Short mmCIF file of N, CA and C in Angstrom, two decimals:
data_model
loop_
_atom_site.label_atom_id
_atom_site.label_comp_id
_atom_site.label_asym_id
_atom_site.label_seq_id
_atom_site.Cartn_x
_atom_site.Cartn_y
_atom_site.Cartn_z
N MET A 1309 35.32 122.47 267.44
CA MET A 1309 35.62 121.09 267.73
C MET A 1309 37.13 120.88 267.62
N THR A 1310 37.71 120.28 268.61
CA THR A 1310 39.15 120.02 268.64
C THR A 1310 39.45 118.69 267.98
N ARG A 1311 40.42 118.71 267.08
CA ARG A 1311 40.84 117.47 266.42
C ARG A 1311 41.98 116.85 267.19
N LYS A 1312 42.02 115.52 267.16
CA LYS A 1312 43.13 114.82 267.79
C LYS A 1312 44.38 115.03 266.93
N PRO A 1313 45.52 115.15 267.57
CA PRO A 1313 46.75 115.38 266.80
C PRO A 1313 47.20 114.12 266.05
N TRP A 1314 48.01 114.32 265.06
CA TRP A 1314 48.63 113.20 264.34
C TRP A 1314 49.83 112.74 265.14
N HIS A 1315 50.00 111.43 265.23
CA HIS A 1315 51.16 110.86 265.88
C HIS A 1315 52.25 110.69 264.82
N ILE A 1316 53.40 111.26 265.08
CA ILE A 1316 54.54 111.15 264.17
C ILE A 1316 55.65 110.46 264.92
N HIS A 1317 56.00 109.27 264.46
CA HIS A 1317 57.06 108.50 265.10
C HIS A 1317 58.24 108.46 264.14
N ARG A 1318 59.38 109.00 264.57
CA ARG A 1318 60.59 109.04 263.73
C ARG A 1318 61.68 108.18 264.33
N THR A 1319 62.41 107.52 263.45
CA THR A 1319 63.67 106.87 263.81
C THR A 1319 64.70 107.34 262.80
N ASP A 1320 65.91 106.81 262.88
CA ASP A 1320 66.95 107.22 261.93
C ASP A 1320 66.57 106.94 260.48
N LYS A 1321 65.85 105.84 260.25
CA LYS A 1321 65.57 105.41 258.88
C LYS A 1321 64.10 105.26 258.56
N ALA A 1322 63.21 105.77 259.42
CA ALA A 1322 61.78 105.58 259.17
C ALA A 1322 60.96 106.71 259.79
N LEU A 1323 59.76 106.87 259.24
CA LEU A 1323 58.78 107.81 259.77
C LEU A 1323 57.41 107.16 259.65
N THR A 1324 56.62 107.25 260.71
CA THR A 1324 55.24 106.76 260.67
C THR A 1324 54.32 107.89 261.09
N LEU A 1325 53.30 108.14 260.27
CA LEU A 1325 52.27 109.14 260.55
C LEU A 1325 50.97 108.39 260.76
N SER A 1326 50.34 108.58 261.92
CA SER A 1326 49.10 107.86 262.19
C SER A 1326 48.17 108.68 263.07
N ARG A 1327 46.90 108.37 263.00
CA ARG A 1327 45.92 109.01 263.86
C ARG A 1327 45.93 108.33 265.23
N LEU A 1328 46.12 107.00 265.23
CA LEU A 1328 46.11 106.22 266.47
C LEU A 1328 47.52 105.81 266.84
N SER A 1329 47.75 105.64 268.13
CA SER A 1329 49.03 105.12 268.58
C SER A 1329 48.76 104.00 269.58
N PRO A 1330 49.29 102.83 269.31
CA PRO A 1330 50.21 102.48 268.23
C PRO A 1330 49.47 102.35 266.89
N ALA A 1331 50.23 102.56 265.82
CA ALA A 1331 49.67 102.44 264.47
C ALA A 1331 49.31 100.99 264.18
N ARG A 1332 48.22 100.81 263.43
CA ARG A 1332 47.76 99.46 263.10
C ARG A 1332 47.35 99.43 261.64
N PHE A 1333 47.72 98.34 260.96
CA PHE A 1333 47.40 98.17 259.55
C PHE A 1333 46.38 97.05 259.36
N ASP A 1334 45.08 97.39 259.32
CA ASP A 1334 44.06 96.42 258.92
C ASP A 1334 43.96 96.41 257.40
N ILE A 1335 44.28 97.55 256.80
CA ILE A 1335 44.36 97.71 255.34
C ILE A 1335 45.81 98.09 255.08
N VAL A 1336 46.44 97.47 254.07
CA VAL A 1336 47.83 97.84 253.78
C VAL A 1336 48.15 97.60 252.31
N ALA A 1337 48.96 98.50 251.77
CA ALA A 1337 49.52 98.36 250.42
C ALA A 1337 50.93 98.93 250.47
N ASP A 1338 51.78 98.44 249.58
CA ASP A 1338 53.18 98.85 249.56
C ASP A 1338 53.52 99.55 248.25
N GLY A 1339 54.50 100.43 248.33
CA GLY A 1339 55.00 101.11 247.15
C GLY A 1339 56.39 101.65 247.42
N ALA A 1340 56.91 102.40 246.48
CA ALA A 1340 58.24 103.00 246.62
C ALA A 1340 58.20 104.41 246.04
N LEU A 1341 58.99 105.28 246.64
CA LEU A 1341 59.10 106.66 246.18
C LEU A 1341 60.57 107.08 246.22
N PRO A 1342 60.94 108.05 245.37
CA PRO A 1342 62.32 108.54 245.40
C PRO A 1342 62.56 109.39 246.64
N THR A 1343 63.80 109.76 246.83
CA THR A 1343 64.18 110.57 247.98
C THR A 1343 63.35 111.86 248.03
N GLY A 1344 63.13 112.36 249.22
CA GLY A 1344 62.35 113.57 249.45
C GLY A 1344 62.00 113.63 250.93
N ASP A 1345 61.35 114.69 251.34
CA ASP A 1345 60.97 114.88 252.74
C ASP A 1345 59.91 113.85 253.13
N PRO A 1346 60.22 112.93 254.05
CA PRO A 1346 59.27 111.86 254.37
C PRO A 1346 57.98 112.37 255.03
N LEU A 1347 58.05 113.44 255.80
CA LEU A 1347 56.84 113.95 256.44
C LEU A 1347 55.91 114.56 255.40
N ARG A 1348 56.47 115.26 254.43
CA ARG A 1348 55.63 115.81 253.35
C ARG A 1348 54.99 114.67 252.55
N TYR A 1349 55.78 113.64 252.23
CA TYR A 1349 55.21 112.47 251.56
C TYR A 1349 54.06 111.89 252.38
N ALA A 1350 54.30 111.68 253.66
CA ALA A 1350 53.30 111.03 254.51
C ALA A 1350 52.00 111.81 254.55
N HIS A 1351 52.08 113.13 254.69
CA HIS A 1351 50.86 113.93 254.74
C HIS A 1351 50.13 113.93 253.40
N GLN A 1352 50.86 114.02 252.31
CA GLN A 1352 50.22 114.01 250.99
C GLN A 1352 49.50 112.68 250.74
N ILE A 1353 50.17 111.58 251.03
CA ILE A 1353 49.57 110.25 250.84
C ILE A 1353 48.37 110.10 251.75
N ARG A 1354 48.51 110.51 253.00
CA ARG A 1354 47.41 110.40 253.96
C ARG A 1354 46.18 111.17 253.48
N GLN A 1355 46.38 112.37 252.98
CA GLN A 1355 45.25 113.18 252.51
C GLN A 1355 44.54 112.51 251.34
N ASP A 1356 45.31 112.02 250.37
CA ASP A 1356 44.69 111.38 249.21
C ASP A 1356 44.02 110.06 249.59
N MET A 1357 44.63 109.32 250.51
CA MET A 1357 44.04 108.06 250.97
C MET A 1357 42.73 108.35 251.71
N TRP A 1358 42.70 109.38 252.53
CA TRP A 1358 41.49 109.75 253.25
C TRP A 1358 40.36 110.10 252.28
N ARG A 1359 40.68 110.83 251.23
CA ARG A 1359 39.66 111.20 250.24
C ARG A 1359 39.00 109.96 249.63
N LEU A 1360 39.79 108.90 249.45
CA LEU A 1360 39.26 107.67 248.86
C LEU A 1360 38.52 106.79 249.86
N LEU A 1361 38.93 106.81 251.12
CA LEU A 1361 38.41 105.84 252.10
C LEU A 1361 37.63 106.48 253.25
N GLN A 1362 37.28 107.76 253.13
CA GLN A 1362 36.59 108.40 254.24
C GLN A 1362 35.21 107.81 254.51
N GLY A 1363 34.65 107.10 253.55
CA GLY A 1363 33.35 106.44 253.75
C GLY A 1363 33.45 105.14 254.52
N VAL A 1364 34.66 104.66 254.77
CA VAL A 1364 34.85 103.41 255.53
C VAL A 1364 34.72 103.76 257.01
N ARG A 1365 33.71 103.21 257.61
CA ARG A 1365 33.42 103.53 259.02
C ARG A 1365 34.59 103.15 259.93
N GLY A 1366 35.05 104.12 260.72
CA GLY A 1366 36.12 103.86 261.68
C GLY A 1366 37.52 103.81 261.08
N PHE A 1367 37.69 104.33 259.86
CA PHE A 1367 39.01 104.30 259.22
C PHE A 1367 39.93 105.35 259.83
N ALA A 1368 41.14 104.93 260.19
CA ALA A 1368 42.19 105.81 260.72
C ALA A 1368 43.46 105.59 259.90
N PRO A 1369 43.84 106.54 259.06
CA PRO A 1369 44.98 106.36 258.15
C PRO A 1369 46.32 106.20 258.86
N VAL A 1370 47.20 105.42 258.21
CA VAL A 1370 48.58 105.25 258.65
C VAL A 1370 49.46 105.26 257.41
N VAL A 1371 50.55 106.01 257.45
CA VAL A 1371 51.54 106.00 256.38
C VAL A 1371 52.91 105.80 257.03
N GLU A 1372 53.63 104.81 256.53
CA GLU A 1372 54.97 104.52 257.05
C GLU A 1372 55.96 104.59 255.89
N LEU A 1373 57.05 105.32 256.08
CA LEU A 1373 58.11 105.41 255.08
C LEU A 1373 59.40 104.93 255.71
N ARG A 1374 60.08 104.02 255.02
CA ARG A 1374 61.38 103.49 255.48
C ARG A 1374 62.42 103.74 254.39
N ALA A 1375 63.59 104.23 254.81
CA ALA A 1375 64.68 104.47 253.86
C ALA A 1375 65.05 103.15 253.19
N HIS A 1376 65.17 103.19 251.84
CA HIS A 1376 65.45 101.97 251.09
C HIS A 1376 66.03 102.33 249.73
N ASP A 1377 67.23 101.84 249.43
CA ASP A 1377 67.86 102.02 248.11
C ASP A 1377 67.81 103.45 247.59
N GLY A 1378 68.18 104.41 248.40
CA GLY A 1378 68.23 105.80 247.95
C GLY A 1378 66.88 106.46 247.83
N GLY A 1379 65.85 105.87 248.36
CA GLY A 1379 64.50 106.43 248.33
C GLY A 1379 63.72 105.97 249.54
N TRP A 1380 62.43 105.76 249.35
CA TRP A 1380 61.55 105.36 250.44
C TRP A 1380 60.70 104.16 250.06
N GLN A 1381 60.63 103.20 250.96
CA GLN A 1381 59.66 102.11 250.86
C GLN A 1381 58.43 102.59 251.63
N VAL A 1382 57.26 102.53 251.00
CA VAL A 1382 56.04 103.07 251.59
C VAL A 1382 55.08 101.95 251.95
N ARG A 1383 54.54 102.02 253.16
CA ARG A 1383 53.39 101.18 253.56
C ARG A 1383 52.28 102.15 253.91
N ALA A 1384 51.16 102.01 253.23
CA ALA A 1384 50.03 102.91 253.47
C ALA A 1384 48.78 102.08 253.70
N GLY A 1385 47.90 102.61 254.51
CA GLY A 1385 46.65 101.93 254.82
C GLY A 1385 46.14 102.48 256.12
N GLY A 1386 45.79 101.57 257.03
CA GLY A 1386 45.35 102.05 258.32
C GLY A 1386 44.49 101.07 259.07
N ALA A 1387 43.97 101.56 260.17
CA ALA A 1387 43.12 100.76 261.05
C ALA A 1387 41.66 100.99 260.68
N VAL A 1388 40.85 99.97 260.89
CA VAL A 1388 39.42 100.07 260.66
C VAL A 1388 38.71 99.49 261.87
N ASN A 1389 37.90 100.31 262.52
CA ASN A 1389 37.07 99.81 263.62
C ASN A 1389 35.71 99.46 263.03
N GLY A 1390 35.65 98.31 262.42
CA GLY A 1390 34.43 97.86 261.76
C GLY A 1390 34.80 96.88 260.67
N VAL A 1391 33.93 96.79 259.68
CA VAL A 1391 34.13 95.86 258.58
C VAL A 1391 35.10 96.46 257.56
N VAL A 1392 36.12 95.68 257.20
CA VAL A 1392 37.08 96.12 256.19
C VAL A 1392 36.52 95.77 254.82
N PRO A 1393 36.28 96.77 253.96
CA PRO A 1393 35.79 96.47 252.62
C PRO A 1393 36.79 95.61 251.85
N PRO A 1394 36.31 94.65 251.06
CA PRO A 1394 37.22 93.74 250.36
C PRO A 1394 38.13 94.43 249.35
N ASN A 1395 37.75 95.59 248.83
CA ASN A 1395 38.56 96.28 247.83
C ASN A 1395 39.44 97.38 248.42
N ALA A 1396 39.47 97.53 249.73
CA ALA A 1396 40.18 98.65 250.35
C ALA A 1396 41.68 98.62 250.08
N ALA A 1397 42.32 97.47 250.24
CA ALA A 1397 43.76 97.38 250.00
C ALA A 1397 44.09 97.65 248.53
N ALA A 1398 43.25 97.16 247.63
CA ALA A 1398 43.46 97.41 246.20
C ALA A 1398 43.31 98.90 245.89
N THR A 1399 42.39 99.57 246.56
CA THR A 1399 42.21 101.01 246.37
C THR A 1399 43.47 101.77 246.78
N VAL A 1400 44.06 101.38 247.91
CA VAL A 1400 45.29 102.04 248.37
C VAL A 1400 46.45 101.71 247.43
N ALA A 1401 46.53 100.47 246.96
CA ALA A 1401 47.59 100.09 246.02
C ALA A 1401 47.49 100.91 244.73
N GLU A 1402 46.28 101.10 244.23
CA GLU A 1402 46.08 101.91 243.02
C GLU A 1402 46.51 103.36 243.27
N LEU A 1403 46.19 103.87 244.45
CA LEU A 1403 46.60 105.23 244.80
C LEU A 1403 48.12 105.36 244.76
N LEU A 1404 48.83 104.40 245.33
CA LEU A 1404 50.29 104.47 245.38
C LEU A 1404 50.92 104.37 243.99
N GLN A 1405 50.18 103.86 243.01
CA GLN A 1405 50.69 103.74 241.64
C GLN A 1405 50.19 104.85 240.71
N ASN A 1406 49.30 105.72 241.20
CA ASN A 1406 48.72 106.77 240.39
C ASN A 1406 49.80 107.80 240.02
N GLN A 1407 50.11 107.88 238.73
CA GLN A 1407 51.23 108.71 238.28
C GLN A 1407 51.04 110.20 238.53
N SER A 1408 49.84 110.72 238.36
CA SER A 1408 49.64 112.15 238.59
C SER A 1408 49.77 112.49 240.08
N LYS A 1409 49.26 111.63 240.94
CA LYS A 1409 49.39 111.87 242.38
C LYS A 1409 50.85 111.73 242.82
N ARG A 1410 51.53 110.72 242.30
CA ARG A 1410 52.95 110.53 242.63
C ARG A 1410 53.76 111.76 242.22
N ALA A 1411 53.47 112.32 241.05
CA ALA A 1411 54.19 113.51 240.59
C ALA A 1411 53.97 114.68 241.56
N ARG A 1412 52.74 114.84 242.05
CA ARG A 1412 52.45 115.91 243.01
C ARG A 1412 53.16 115.65 244.34
N TRP A 1413 53.12 114.40 244.81
CA TRP A 1413 53.80 114.06 246.07
C TRP A 1413 55.30 114.36 245.98
N ILE A 1414 55.90 113.94 244.86
CA ILE A 1414 57.34 114.14 244.67
C ILE A 1414 57.67 115.63 244.65
N ALA A 1415 56.85 116.42 243.94
CA ALA A 1415 57.07 117.87 243.90
C ALA A 1415 56.98 118.47 245.30
N GLN A 1416 55.99 118.06 246.07
CA GLN A 1416 55.83 118.58 247.43
C GLN A 1416 56.99 118.13 248.34
N ALA A 1417 57.38 116.88 248.21
CA ALA A 1417 58.46 116.34 249.06
C ALA A 1417 59.79 117.00 248.78
N ASN A 1418 59.96 117.50 247.57
CA ASN A 1418 61.21 118.16 247.21
C ASN A 1418 61.16 119.66 247.41
N ARG A 1419 59.98 120.20 247.69
CA ARG A 1419 59.85 121.64 247.95
C ARG A 1419 60.72 122.08 249.11
N SER A 1420 60.70 121.32 250.19
CA SER A 1420 61.48 121.72 251.36
C SER A 1420 62.97 121.68 251.06
N ASN A 1421 63.40 120.75 250.20
CA ASN A 1421 64.81 120.68 249.81
C ASN A 1421 65.20 121.91 249.00
N GLN A 1422 64.30 122.39 248.13
CA GLN A 1422 64.60 123.57 247.33
C GLN A 1422 64.81 124.79 248.22
N PHE A 1423 63.93 124.95 249.22
CA PHE A 1423 64.04 126.11 250.09
C PHE A 1423 65.31 126.05 250.93
N SER A 1424 65.65 124.89 251.46
CA SER A 1424 66.85 124.79 252.28
C SER A 1424 68.10 124.95 251.43
N ASN A 1425 68.10 124.45 250.20
CA ASN A 1425 69.25 124.61 249.31
C ASN A 1425 69.38 126.06 248.84
N GLN A 1426 68.24 126.72 248.62
CA GLN A 1426 68.27 128.10 248.15
C GLN A 1426 68.96 128.99 249.19
N GLY A 1427 68.68 128.79 250.46
CA GLY A 1427 69.32 129.58 251.51
C GLY A 1427 70.82 129.36 251.54
N LYS A 1428 71.27 128.14 251.29
CA LYS A 1428 72.70 127.84 251.29
C LYS A 1428 73.39 128.53 250.12
N GLU A 1429 72.71 128.52 248.95
CA GLU A 1429 73.32 129.14 247.77
C GLU A 1429 73.42 130.65 247.95
N ASP A 1430 72.39 131.26 248.58
CA ASP A 1430 72.40 132.70 248.77
C ASP A 1430 73.49 133.16 249.72
N ASN A 1431 73.89 132.30 250.65
CA ASN A 1431 74.89 132.66 251.64
C ASN A 1431 76.32 132.42 251.17
N GLN A 1432 76.51 131.86 250.01
CA GLN A 1432 77.87 131.55 249.54
C GLN A 1432 78.45 132.69 248.75
#
């Protein structure tokens, strides 16, 4: 079975990862993260959000990161083709505040920086 690709929309100061294009937020929560690779952040958040909301019929995740104050402003949620559960936005908000998940996201988002910096140090 072939899966539909993820839509990745980049600008100078933002990245949006979504299953559908254009991205739509029927469910939305906001948060903030420190600097790091925005695509790695987006995929990590999307995976964890999917694990929590995969039972919502017609759910299509969306994660948007915008550069803000030396880090990222995050909007996470997505489109729902059906009934939006009343607690869905709160579930996403709790996810964005979960300290153990945030620590993993930050570690993953900084992994790419470590590898690119390591190559620079080795060449000096």
